[in-house]
PDB file of C-alpha atoms and ligand atoms in Angstrom:
ATOM      1  CA  UNK A 143     177.371-173.405 128.132  1.00  0.00           C
ATOM      2  CA  UNK A 144     176.340-170.962 125.460  1.00  0.00           C
ATOM      3  CA  UNK A 145     177.592-171.377 121.866  1.00  0.00           C
ATOM      4  CA  UNK A 146     177.586-167.915 120.314  1.00  0.00           C
ATOM      5  CA  UNK A 147     178.627-166.267 117.072  1.00  0.00           C
ATOM      6  CA  UNK A 148     180.152-162.799 117.058  1.00  0.00           C
ATOM      7  CA  UNK A 149     181.697-160.280 114.680  1.00  0.00           C
ATOM      8  CA  UNK A 150     185.308-159.185 114.988  1.00  0.00           C
ATOM      9  CA  UNK A 151     186.921-156.525 112.828  1.00  0.00           C
ATOM     10  CA  UNK A 152     190.637-155.992 112.501  1.00  0.00           C
ATOM     11  CA  UNK A 153     190.471-152.245 111.925  1.00  0.00           C
ATOM     12  CA  UNK A 154     192.536-150.378 109.301  1.00  0.00           C
ATOM     13  CA  UNK A 155     195.338-149.651 111.804  1.00  0.00           C
ATOM     14  CA  UNK A 156     195.687-153.361 112.594  1.00  0.00           C
ATOM     15  CA  UNK A 157     195.882-154.269 108.906  1.00  0.00           C
ATOM     16  CA  UNK A 158     198.361-151.454 108.126  1.00  0.00           C
ATOM     17  CA  UNK A 159     200.578-152.405 111.065  1.00  0.00           C
ATOM     18  CA  UNK A 160     200.802-156.017 109.913  1.00  0.00           C
ATOM     19  CA  UNK A 161     198.980-157.399 112.938  1.00  0.00           C
ATOM     20  CA  UNK A 162     196.292-159.497 111.189  1.00  0.00           C
ATOM     21  CA  UNK A 163     197.961-162.824 111.983  1.00  0.00           C
ATOM     22  CA  UNK A 164     198.872-161.834 115.538  1.00  0.00           C
ATOM     23  CA  UNK A 165     195.299-160.755 116.240  1.00  0.00           C
ATOM     24  CA  UNK A 166     193.580-163.767 114.649  1.00  0.00           C
ATOM     25  CA  UNK A 167     195.910-166.184 116.417  1.00  0.00           C
ATOM     26  CA  UNK A 168     194.754-164.933 119.815  1.00  0.00           C
ATOM     27  CA  UNK A 169     191.149-165.984 119.179  1.00  0.00           C
ATOM     28  CA  UNK A 170     192.265-169.302 117.700  1.00  0.00           C
ATOM     29  CA  UNK A 171     194.613-170.116 120.586  1.00  0.00           C
ATOM     30  CA  UNK A 172     191.750-169.523 123.017  1.00  0.00           C
ATOM     31  CA  UNK A 173     189.809-172.272 121.242  1.00  0.00           C
ATOM     32  CA  UNK A 174     187.317-170.137 119.334  1.00  0.00           C
ATOM     33  CA  UNK A 175     186.515-171.130 115.743  1.00  0.00           C
ATOM     34  CA  UNK A 176     186.710-168.884 112.708  1.00  0.00           C
ATOM     35  CA  UNK A 177     183.549-169.443 110.678  1.00  0.00           C
ATOM     36  CA  UNK A 178     183.871-166.471 108.275  1.00  0.00           C
ATOM     37  CA  UNK A 179     186.842-164.390 107.128  1.00  0.00           C
ATOM     38  CA  UNK A 180     187.483-161.670 104.539  1.00  0.00           C
ATOM     39  CA  UNK A 181     189.548-158.588 103.710  1.00  0.00           C
ATOM     40  CA  UNK A 182     187.491-155.663 102.446  1.00  0.00           C
ATOM     41  CA  UNK A 183     187.273-151.898 102.387  1.00  0.00           C
ATOM     42  CA  UNK A 184     184.003-150.780 103.962  1.00  0.00           C
ATOM     43  CA  UNK A 185     181.774-148.306 102.140  1.00  0.00           C
ATOM     44  CA  UNK A 186     180.626-145.269 104.083  1.00  0.00           C
ATOM     45  CA  UNK A 187     177.090-146.727 104.100  1.00  0.00           C
ATOM     46  CA  UNK A 188     178.314-149.964 105.686  1.00  0.00           C
ATOM     47  CA  UNK A 189     180.376-148.144 108.326  1.00  0.00           C
ATOM     48  CA  UNK A 190     177.456-145.872 109.186  1.00  0.00           C
ATOM     49  CA  UNK A 191     175.120-148.851 109.525  1.00  0.00           C
ATOM     50  CA  UNK A 192     177.604-150.676 111.733  1.00  0.00           C
ATOM     51  CA  UNK A 193     178.179-147.675 114.008  1.00  0.00           C
ATOM     52  CA  UNK A 194     174.629-146.240 113.946  1.00  0.00           C
ATOM     53  CA  UNK A 195     174.417-146.414 117.753  1.00  0.00           C
ATOM     54  CA  UNK A 196     177.310-143.921 118.001  1.00  0.00           C
ATOM     55  CA  UNK A 197     175.809-141.390 115.588  1.00  0.00           C
ATOM     56  CA  UNK A 198     175.353-138.698 118.235  1.00  0.00           C
ATOM     57  CA  UNK A 199     178.786-139.177 119.797  1.00  0.00           C
ATOM     58  CA  UNK A 200     181.448-136.478 119.381  1.00  0.00           C
ATOM     59  CA  UNK A 201     183.890-139.087 118.039  1.00  0.00           C
ATOM     60  CA  UNK A 202     181.490-140.415 115.374  1.00  0.00           C
ATOM     61  CA  UNK A 203     182.816-138.544 112.299  1.00  0.00           C
ATOM     62  CA  UNK A 204     186.432-139.371 113.132  1.00  0.00           C
ATOM     63  CA  UNK A 205     185.483-143.015 113.690  1.00  0.00           C
ATOM     64  CA  UNK A 206     183.724-143.300 110.307  1.00  0.00           C
ATOM     65  CA  UNK A 207     186.602-141.595 108.451  1.00  0.00           C
ATOM     66  CA  UNK A 208     189.067-143.971 110.078  1.00  0.00           C
ATOM     67  CA  UNK A 209     187.029-147.098 109.327  1.00  0.00           C
ATOM     68  CA  UNK A 210     186.482-146.383 105.615  1.00  0.00           C
ATOM     69  CA  UNK A 211     189.994-145.099 104.883  1.00  0.00           C
ATOM     70  CA  UNK A 212     191.709-148.455 104.327  1.00  0.00           C
ATOM     71  CA  UNK A 213     190.885-152.190 104.279  1.00  0.00           C
ATOM     72  CA  UNK A 214     189.743-154.122 107.310  1.00  0.00           C
ATOM     73  CA  UNK A 215     189.493-157.844 108.053  1.00  0.00           C
ATOM     74  CA  UNK A 216     186.035-159.084 109.037  1.00  0.00           C
ATOM     75  CA  UNK A 217     185.992-162.271 111.096  1.00  0.00           C
ATOM     76  CA  UNK A 218     182.988-164.303 112.192  1.00  0.00           C
ATOM     77  CA  UNK A 219     183.819-166.270 115.310  1.00  0.00           C
ATOM     78  CA  UNK A 220     181.915-169.072 116.997  1.00  0.00           C
ATOM     79  CA  UNK A 221     182.442-170.658 120.379  1.00  0.00           C
ATOM     80  CA  UNK A 222     181.389-170.998 123.978  1.00  0.00           C
ATOM     81  CA  UNK A 223     180.570-167.498 125.311  1.00  0.00           C
ATOM     82  CA  UNK A 224     182.318-166.052 122.248  1.00  0.00           C
ATOM     83  CA  UNK A 225     180.889-162.540 122.745  1.00  0.00           C
ATOM     84  CA  UNK A 226     182.275-161.963 126.235  1.00  0.00           C
ATOM     85  CA  UNK A 227     185.498-163.861 125.622  1.00  0.00           C
ATOM     86  CA  UNK A 228     186.450-161.968 122.438  1.00  0.00           C
ATOM     87  CA  UNK A 229     185.885-158.675 124.270  1.00  0.00           C
ATOM     88  CA  UNK A 230     188.194-159.825 127.059  1.00  0.00           C
ATOM     89  CA  UNK A 231     190.823-160.815 124.468  1.00  0.00           C
ATOM     90  CA  UNK A 232     190.475-157.359 122.841  1.00  0.00           C
ATOM     91  CA  UNK A 233     190.741-155.420 126.118  1.00  0.00           C
ATOM     92  CA  UNK A 234     188.959-152.254 127.240  1.00  0.00           C
ATOM     93  CA  UNK A 235     188.244-149.430 124.780  1.00  0.00           C
ATOM     94  CA  UNK A 236     189.946-146.876 127.044  1.00  0.00           C
ATOM     95  CA  UNK A 237     193.702-147.392 126.560  1.00  0.00           C
ATOM     96  CA  UNK A 238     194.287-146.505 130.215  1.00  0.00           C
ATOM     97  CA  UNK A 239     192.196-149.542 131.185  1.00  0.00           C
ATOM     98  CA  UNK A 240     193.139-152.159 128.585  1.00  0.00           C
ATOM     99  CA  UNK A 241     195.175-154.731 130.475  1.00  0.00           C
ATOM    100  CA  UNK A 242     198.571-155.941 129.266  1.00  0.00           C
ATOM    101  CA  UNK A 243     197.980-159.324 127.640  1.00  0.00           C
ATOM    102  CA  UNK A 244     194.927-158.074 125.775  1.00  0.00           C
ATOM    103  CA  UNK A 245     195.242-156.999 122.120  1.00  0.00           C
ATOM    104  CA  UNK A 246     194.646-153.328 122.895  1.00  0.00           C
ATOM    105  CA  UNK A 247     196.696-153.519 126.079  1.00  0.00           C
ATOM    106  CA  UNK A 248     199.649-154.895 124.150  1.00  0.00           C
ATOM    107  CA  UNK A 249     199.461-152.877 120.908  1.00  0.00           C
ATOM    108  CA  UNK A 250     197.461-149.640 121.243  1.00  0.00           C
ATOM    109  CA  UNK A 251     197.562-146.405 123.221  1.00  0.00           C
ATOM    110  CA  UNK A 252     194.692-144.697 121.375  1.00  0.00           C
ATOM    111  CA  UNK A 253     190.933-144.809 122.014  1.00  0.00           C
ATOM    112  CA  UNK A 254     190.018-144.465 118.311  1.00  0.00           C
ATOM    113  CA  UNK A 255     192.905-146.340 116.643  1.00  0.00           C
ATOM    114  CA  UNK A 256     192.333-149.375 118.797  1.00  0.00           C
ATOM    115  CA  UNK A 257     192.962-152.234 116.321  1.00  0.00           C
ATOM    116  CA  UNK A 258     189.844-154.339 116.825  1.00  0.00           C
ATOM    117  CA  UNK A 259     186.091-154.286 117.163  1.00  0.00           C
ATOM    118  CA  UNK A 260     183.933-156.975 118.762  1.00  0.00           C
ATOM    119  CA  UNK A 261     180.143-157.077 119.052  1.00  0.00           C
ATOM    120  CA  UNK A 262     178.996-156.265 122.585  1.00  0.00           C
ATOM    121  CA  UNK A 263     175.852-158.419 122.929  1.00  0.00           C
ATOM    122  CA  UNK A 264     173.962-161.222 121.173  1.00  0.00           C
ATOM    123  CA  UNK A 265     171.504-158.886 119.488  1.00  0.00           C
ATOM    124  CA  UNK A 266     174.243-156.647 118.063  1.00  0.00           C
ATOM    125  CA  UNK A 267     176.355-159.667 117.078  1.00  0.00           C
ATOM    126  CA  UNK A 268     173.483-160.950 114.962  1.00  0.00           C
ATOM    127  CA  UNK A 269     172.841-157.629 113.217  1.00  0.00           C
ATOM    128  CA  UNK A 270     176.546-156.802 112.776  1.00  0.00           C
ATOM    129  CA  UNK A 271     177.302-160.247 111.309  1.00  0.00           C
ATOM    130  CA  UNK A 272     174.455-159.719 108.836  1.00  0.00           C
ATOM    131  CA  UNK A 273     175.985-156.379 107.773  1.00  0.00           C
ATOM    132  CA  UNK A 274     179.361-157.935 106.944  1.00  0.00           C
ATOM    133  CA  UNK A 275     178.517-161.520 105.910  1.00  0.00           C
ATOM    134  CA  UNK A 276     175.850-163.179 103.792  1.00  0.00           C
ATOM    135  CA  UNK A 277     174.551-166.510 105.225  1.00  0.00           C
ATOM    136  CA  UNK A 278     176.479-168.461 102.524  1.00  0.00           C
ATOM    137  CA  UNK A 279     179.755-166.929 103.721  1.00  0.00           C
ATOM    138  CA  UNK A 280     179.420-168.448 107.200  1.00  0.00           C
ATOM    139  CA  UNK A 281     180.452-172.036 107.954  1.00  0.00           C
ATOM    140  CA  UNK A 282     179.871-174.262 110.941  1.00  0.00           C
ATOM    141  CA  UNK A 283     182.874-175.885 112.650  1.00  0.00           C
ATOM    142  CA  UNK A 284     180.819-178.966 113.476  1.00  0.00           C
TER     143      UNK A 284
HETATM  144  P1  CMP B 417     184.703-150.121 118.930  1.00  0.00           P
HETATM  145  O1  CMP B 417     184.799-151.218 119.903  1.00  0.00           O
HETATM  146  O2  CMP B 417     184.823-150.430 117.476  1.00  0.00           O
HETATM  147  O3  CMP B 417     183.327-149.335 119.165  1.00  0.00           O
HETATM  148  C1  CMP B 417     183.149-147.987 118.883  1.00  0.00           C
HETATM  149  C2  CMP B 417     184.437-147.290 118.539  1.00  0.00           C
HETATM  150  O4  CMP B 417     184.394-145.893 118.694  1.00  0.00           O
HETATM  151  C3  CMP B 417     185.515-147.747 119.507  1.00  0.00           C
HETATM  152  O5  CMP B 417     185.863-149.070 119.252  1.00  0.00           O
HETATM  153  C4  CMP B 417     186.573-146.697 119.261  1.00  0.00           C
HETATM  154  O6  CMP B 417     187.286-146.936 118.062  1.00  0.00           O
HETATM  155  C5  CMP B 417     185.687-145.477 119.085  1.00  0.00           C
HETATM  156  N1  CMP B 417     185.527-144.771 120.348  1.00  0.00           N
HETATM  157  C6  CMP B 417     184.836-145.160 121.426  1.00  0.00           C
HETATM  158  N2  CMP B 417     184.877-144.265 122.401  1.00  0.00           N
HETATM  159  C7  CMP B 417     185.603-143.248 121.921  1.00  0.00           C
HETATM  160  C8  CMP B 417     185.999-142.010 122.461  1.00  0.00           C
HETATM  161  N3  CMP B 417     185.649-141.627 123.688  1.00  0.00           N
HETATM  162  N4  CMP B 417     186.763-141.214 121.685  1.00  0.00           N
HETATM  163  C9  CMP B 417     187.098-141.586 120.443  1.00  0.00           C
HETATM  164  N5  CMP B 417     186.762-142.780 119.859  1.00  0.00           N
HETATM  165  C10 CMP B 417     186.021-143.597 120.603  1.00  0.00           C
END
């Protein structure tokens, strides 16, 4: 049993479509704990730091423009195997592979405007959480 923390973002499309509550409730119903939560509009610097690994990708510029355009909700989540489980709840990035029942499978047909982000490994979860949250903004459920 591995207790992990991870970073989730409700992306601008999720906020604009009024899906914040629907999205957050899926992690909560699974039994994961919210240990940090805020609405903010990312600066370009923050978005570029967060997505630095995609800098050479053809979709990078579009992704950054999308992410800084409107507010997002940043969520720090803690729980057993939280990294893998939140990614299963989100569904695959490719809309042709995101299963019905997942957030993307239920609400998105687009590979860029795909509602949510979740850290993909422990190392990235740690660095991504540090980009969006100061230590004082994170709480422990226990
Ligand atoms: P996310 O999980 O936030 O991680 C990187 C993001 O880049 C991804 O969600 C999508 O929003 C976007 N992305 C990934 N692959 C592609 C792609 N092939 N074309 C366009 N956007 C992509």
